[in-house]
Amino acid sequence: MRSLSLLLVLSPLTLALNVPRQASGFFNPAQGGGSMLTDTGNGLGEPLNVIISGLSSSQVLSVSGVTNYAKAIGFSTECLGIHLGDPQSANLGDGNGAKNQSIELREDFGDPNLGTCLESLNGGNHFRVFIQNGAQHDTGALFLAASQEQNAANNHNIVANGYDIGRDNLVSMAVGTKSFGGVTYQTTSQTVSGLLPVGSAGINHGIAIDGIVNVLTVTVQ
């Protein structure tokens, strides 16, 4: 009887240790009826190809937190606060259903105040942020849709292989020790396969992807 009582006491702890967020810091949206593709409004989607793990410092896991982090790694808010184009939505399988992006951040070319105006004009890297914080799976993880886009004259269309390029560029800019606004961040990256499809089926602009997702763990120093 004592053994059974002990088992009942320990069971919730055992179950908690088996929740996916404990191991990886995020929940696979597909397992909750969601998708690792955004909804662009045309029946296609863009890959959520970078995840900032919910195991990161809590200071990073908010709109203001990821904005400061973005400025540390070479991105900033949109030029003069002006957003061109419709926001995209994503269902992260967390119980929130489809929600619009929380923020869009663009490469700032070394100038966090006006540099994104250059990105809007000449093209460059950018990413959309979606937060996994629904009541069913509140991991706090940030799902990013990163891509490399063309200049304004080409309507900011995605360059060839632009989703994989955008992901790789973002990760290379993020990994290591970076600082902004008096905050220092240490970022590590892990490559994960199996979350995204391989190829161009269902992908916006018909651009093929390699199916790789990079999971970043960001620690405030």
Short mmCIF file of N, CA, C and O in Angstrom, two decimals, residues 72-131:
data_model
loop_
_atom_site.label_atom_id
_atom_site.label_comp_id
_atom_site.label_asym_id
_atom_site.label_seq_id
_atom_site.Cartn_x
_atom_site.Cartn_y
_atom_site.Cartn_z
N ALA A 72 20.36 42.99 -31.17
CA ALA A 72 21.70 42.50 -30.81
C ALA A 72 22.31 41.66 -31.93
O ALA A 72 23.54 41.60 -32.06
N ILE A 73 21.46 41.03 -32.75
CA ILE A 73 21.98 40.13 -33.78
C ILE A 73 21.87 40.70 -35.19
O ILE A 73 22.14 39.99 -36.17
N GLY A 74 21.46 41.98 -35.31
CA GLY A 74 21.48 42.62 -36.62
C GLY A 74 20.14 42.84 -37.28
O GLY A 74 20.07 43.05 -38.50
N PHE A 75 19.06 42.84 -36.49
CA PHE A 75 17.73 43.09 -37.02
C PHE A 75 17.07 44.20 -36.20
O PHE A 75 17.48 44.48 -35.08
N SER A 76 16.01 44.79 -36.74
CA SER A 76 15.30 45.81 -35.99
C SER A 76 13.87 45.93 -36.50
O SER A 76 13.46 45.20 -37.42
N THR A 77 13.12 46.83 -35.89
CA THR A 77 11.73 47.05 -36.28
C THR A 77 11.66 47.69 -37.66
O THR A 77 12.64 48.23 -38.17
N GLU A 78 10.48 47.67 -38.24
CA GLU A 78 10.33 48.09 -39.63
C GLU A 78 10.58 49.58 -39.81
O GLU A 78 10.40 50.39 -38.89
N CYS A 79 10.97 49.93 -41.02
CA CYS A 79 11.37 51.30 -41.36
C CYS A 79 10.29 52.31 -40.98
O CYS A 79 9.16 52.25 -41.49
N LEU A 80 10.65 53.20 -40.05
CA LEU A 80 9.75 54.26 -39.59
C LEU A 80 8.43 53.71 -39.07
O LEU A 80 7.42 54.42 -39.05
N GLY A 81 8.44 52.43 -38.65
CA GLY A 81 7.24 51.81 -38.10
C GLY A 81 6.19 51.49 -39.13
O GLY A 81 5.05 51.14 -38.79
N ILE A 82 6.55 51.56 -40.41
CA ILE A 82 5.58 51.32 -41.49
C ILE A 82 5.67 49.88 -41.95
O ILE A 82 6.75 49.40 -42.33
N HIS A 83 4.55 49.17 -41.92
CA HIS A 83 4.51 47.79 -42.40
C HIS A 83 3.81 47.71 -43.73
O HIS A 83 2.67 48.16 -43.87
N LEU A 84 4.50 47.18 -44.72
CA LEU A 84 3.91 46.98 -46.04
C LEU A 84 3.54 45.52 -46.21
O LEU A 84 4.30 44.62 -45.87
N GLY A 85 2.36 45.27 -46.73
CA GLY A 85 1.91 43.89 -46.91
C GLY A 85 1.08 43.42 -45.73
O GLY A 85 1.15 43.97 -44.63
N ASP A 86 0.28 42.40 -46.00
CA ASP A 86 -0.60 41.87 -44.96
C ASP A 86 0.17 40.96 -44.00
O ASP A 86 1.09 40.24 -44.43
N PRO A 87 -0.19 40.97 -42.71
CA PRO A 87 0.45 40.04 -41.78
C PRO A 87 0.04 38.61 -42.10
O PRO A 87 -1.03 38.36 -42.67
N GLN A 88 0.89 37.67 -41.75
CA GLN A 88 0.56 36.26 -41.90
C GLN A 88 0.10 35.70 -40.56
O GLN A 88 0.37 36.28 -39.50
N SER A 89 -0.59 34.59 -40.58
CA SER A 89 -1.04 33.94 -39.36
C SER A 89 -0.43 32.54 -39.28
O SER A 89 0.07 32.01 -40.27
N ALA A 90 -0.49 31.96 -38.08
CA ALA A 90 -0.01 30.59 -37.88
C ALA A 90 -0.78 29.96 -36.74
O ALA A 90 -1.15 30.63 -35.77
N ASN A 91 -1.02 28.66 -36.87
CA ASN A 91 -1.63 27.86 -35.81
C ASN A 91 -0.52 27.00 -35.22
O ASN A 91 -0.05 26.06 -35.86
N LEU A 92 -0.10 27.32 -34.00
CA LEU A 92 1.01 26.61 -33.37
C LEU A 92 0.55 25.40 -32.55
O LEU A 92 1.35 24.84 -31.80
N GLY A 93 -0.71 25.01 -32.69
CA GLY A 93 -1.19 23.82 -32.02
C GLY A 93 -1.26 23.95 -30.51
O GLY A 93 -1.31 22.93 -29.81
N ASP A 94 -1.29 25.18 -30.01
CA ASP A 94 -1.24 25.40 -28.56
C ASP A 94 -2.60 25.72 -27.96
O ASP A 94 -2.71 26.00 -26.77
N GLY A 95 -3.65 25.68 -28.79
CA GLY A 95 -4.98 26.00 -28.30
C GLY A 95 -5.45 27.38 -28.69
O GLY A 95 -6.62 27.71 -28.51
N ASN A 96 -4.57 28.19 -29.25
CA ASN A 96 -4.94 29.55 -29.66
C ASN A 96 -5.56 29.60 -31.04
O ASN A 96 -6.10 30.64 -31.44
N GLY A 97 -5.47 28.50 -31.79
CA GLY A 97 -5.90 28.55 -33.19
C GLY A 97 -4.97 29.41 -34.00
O GLY A 97 -3.83 29.67 -33.62
N ALA A 98 -5.47 29.89 -35.14
CA ALA A 98 -4.64 30.73 -36.02
C ALA A 98 -4.57 32.15 -35.45
O ALA A 98 -5.59 32.76 -35.18
N LYS A 99 -3.35 32.64 -35.29
CA LYS A 99 -3.14 34.00 -34.79
C LYS A 99 -2.15 34.73 -35.70
O LYS A 99 -1.20 34.12 -36.22
N ASN A 100 -2.38 36.02 -35.87
CA ASN A 100 -1.46 36.81 -36.67
C ASN A 100 -0.09 36.90 -36.01
O ASN A 100 0.04 36.78 -34.79
N GLN A 101 0.92 37.14 -36.82
CA GLN A 101 2.28 37.34 -36.32
C GLN A 101 2.30 38.43 -35.26
O GLN A 101 1.55 39.40 -35.31
N SER A 102 3.18 38.26 -34.28
CA SER A 102 3.29 39.25 -33.21
C SER A 102 4.11 40.45 -33.64
O SER A 102 3.86 41.58 -33.22
N ILE A 103 5.11 40.22 -34.49
CA ILE A 103 5.97 41.30 -34.96
C ILE A 103 6.76 40.79 -36.15
O ILE A 103 6.95 39.56 -36.32
N GLU A 104 7.22 41.70 -37.00
CA GLU A 104 8.10 41.38 -38.12
C GLU A 104 9.36 42.22 -37.98
O GLU A 104 9.27 43.43 -37.75
N LEU A 105 10.51 41.58 -38.09
CA LEU A 105 11.79 42.26 -37.87
C LEU A 105 12.67 42.08 -39.10
O LEU A 105 12.68 41.01 -39.72
N ARG A 106 13.41 43.15 -39.43
CA ARG A 106 14.18 43.16 -40.67
C ARG A 106 15.66 43.43 -40.39
O ARG A 106 16.01 44.08 -39.41
N GLU A 107 16.48 42.95 -41.29
CA GLU A 107 17.92 43.19 -41.19
C GLU A 107 18.19 44.69 -41.18
O GLU A 107 17.59 45.44 -41.97
N ASP A 108 19.07 45.13 -40.27
CA ASP A 108 19.26 46.59 -40.14
C ASP A 108 20.62 47.08 -40.61
O ASP A 108 20.91 48.28 -40.53
N PHE A 109 21.48 46.20 -41.09
CA PHE A 109 22.77 46.58 -41.67
C PHE A 109 23.58 47.49 -40.76
O PHE A 109 24.24 48.43 -41.20
N GLY A 110 23.51 47.21 -39.47
CA GLY A 110 24.33 47.92 -38.50
C GLY A 110 23.73 49.19 -37.95
O GLY A 110 24.34 49.85 -37.11
N ASP A 111 22.53 49.56 -38.39
CA ASP A 111 21.87 50.76 -37.90
C ASP A 111 20.47 50.39 -37.40
O ASP A 111 19.52 50.28 -38.20
N PRO A 112 20.31 50.18 -36.07
CA PRO A 112 19.01 49.74 -35.55
C PRO A 112 17.92 50.79 -35.64
O PRO A 112 16.74 50.48 -35.44
N ASN A 113 18.26 52.03 -35.98
CA ASN A 113 17.26 53.08 -36.07
C ASN A 113 16.67 53.22 -37.48
O ASN A 113 15.46 53.27 -37.65
N LEU A 114 17.55 53.27 -38.48
CA LEU A 114 17.08 53.49 -39.85
C LEU A 114 17.54 52.41 -40.82
O LEU A 114 17.17 52.45 -42.00
N GLY A 115 18.31 51.45 -40.35
CA GLY A 115 18.88 50.44 -41.25
C GLY A 115 17.84 49.60 -41.96
O GLY A 115 18.07 49.12 -43.08
N THR A 116 16.69 49.38 -41.31
CA THR A 116 15.68 48.56 -41.96
C THR A 116 15.07 49.26 -43.17
O THR A 116 14.44 48.61 -44.01
N CYS A 117 15.25 50.56 -43.27
CA CYS A 117 14.80 51.26 -44.48
C CYS A 117 15.62 50.78 -45.68
O CYS A 117 15.10 50.67 -46.80
N LEU A 118 16.90 50.48 -45.45
CA LEU A 118 17.73 49.92 -46.51
C LEU A 118 17.24 48.54 -46.91
O LEU A 118 17.23 48.20 -48.10
N GLU A 119 16.83 47.75 -45.91
CA GLU A 119 16.31 46.41 -46.21
C GLU A 119 15.04 46.51 -47.04
O GLU A 119 14.86 45.77 -48.01
N SER A 120 14.16 47.43 -46.66
CA SER A 120 12.92 47.61 -47.41
C SER A 120 13.21 48.05 -48.85
O SER A 120 12.52 47.65 -49.78
N LEU A 121 14.24 48.87 -49.03
CA LEU A 121 14.57 49.39 -50.36
C LEU A 121 15.35 48.38 -51.19
O LEU A 121 15.03 48.13 -52.36
N ASN A 122 16.39 47.79 -50.57
CA ASN A 122 17.34 46.96 -51.32
C ASN A 122 17.14 45.46 -51.16
O ASN A 122 17.77 44.67 -51.85
N GLY A 123 16.28 45.07 -50.20
CA GLY A 123 16.11 43.66 -49.93
C GLY A 123 17.07 43.18 -48.86
O GLY A 123 18.01 43.89 -48.48
N GLY A 124 16.83 42.00 -48.36
CA GLY A 124 17.68 41.43 -47.30
C GLY A 124 16.92 40.40 -46.51
O GLY A 124 15.90 39.86 -46.98
N ASN A 125 17.39 40.14 -45.30
CA ASN A 125 16.79 39.11 -44.47
C ASN A 125 15.71 39.70 -43.57
O ASN A 125 15.79 40.85 -43.15
N HIS A 126 14.69 38.90 -43.27
CA HIS A 126 13.67 39.33 -42.32
C HIS A 126 12.99 38.10 -41.73
O HIS A 126 13.11 36.99 -42.26
N PHE A 127 12.31 38.29 -40.61
CA PHE A 127 11.57 37.17 -40.02
C PHE A 127 10.33 37.65 -39.29
O PHE A 127 10.28 38.75 -38.75
N ARG A 128 9.31 36.79 -39.30
CA ARG A 128 8.06 37.00 -38.60
C ARG A 128 8.09 36.18 -37.31
O ARG A 128 8.66 35.09 -37.29
N VAL A 129 7.46 36.68 -36.26
CA VAL A 129 7.50 36.03 -34.95
C VAL A 129 6.09 35.61 -34.53
O VAL A 129 5.15 36.41 -34.57
N PHE A 130 5.97 34.35 -34.10
CA PHE A 130 4.73 33.82 -33.56
C PHE A 130 5.06 33.18 -32.20
O PHE A 130 6.05 32.47 -32.08
N ILE A 131 4.21 33.43 -31.20
CA ILE A 131 4.49 32.97 -29.83
C ILE A 131 3.58 31.81 -29.46
O ILE A 131 2.36 31.91 -29.57
#
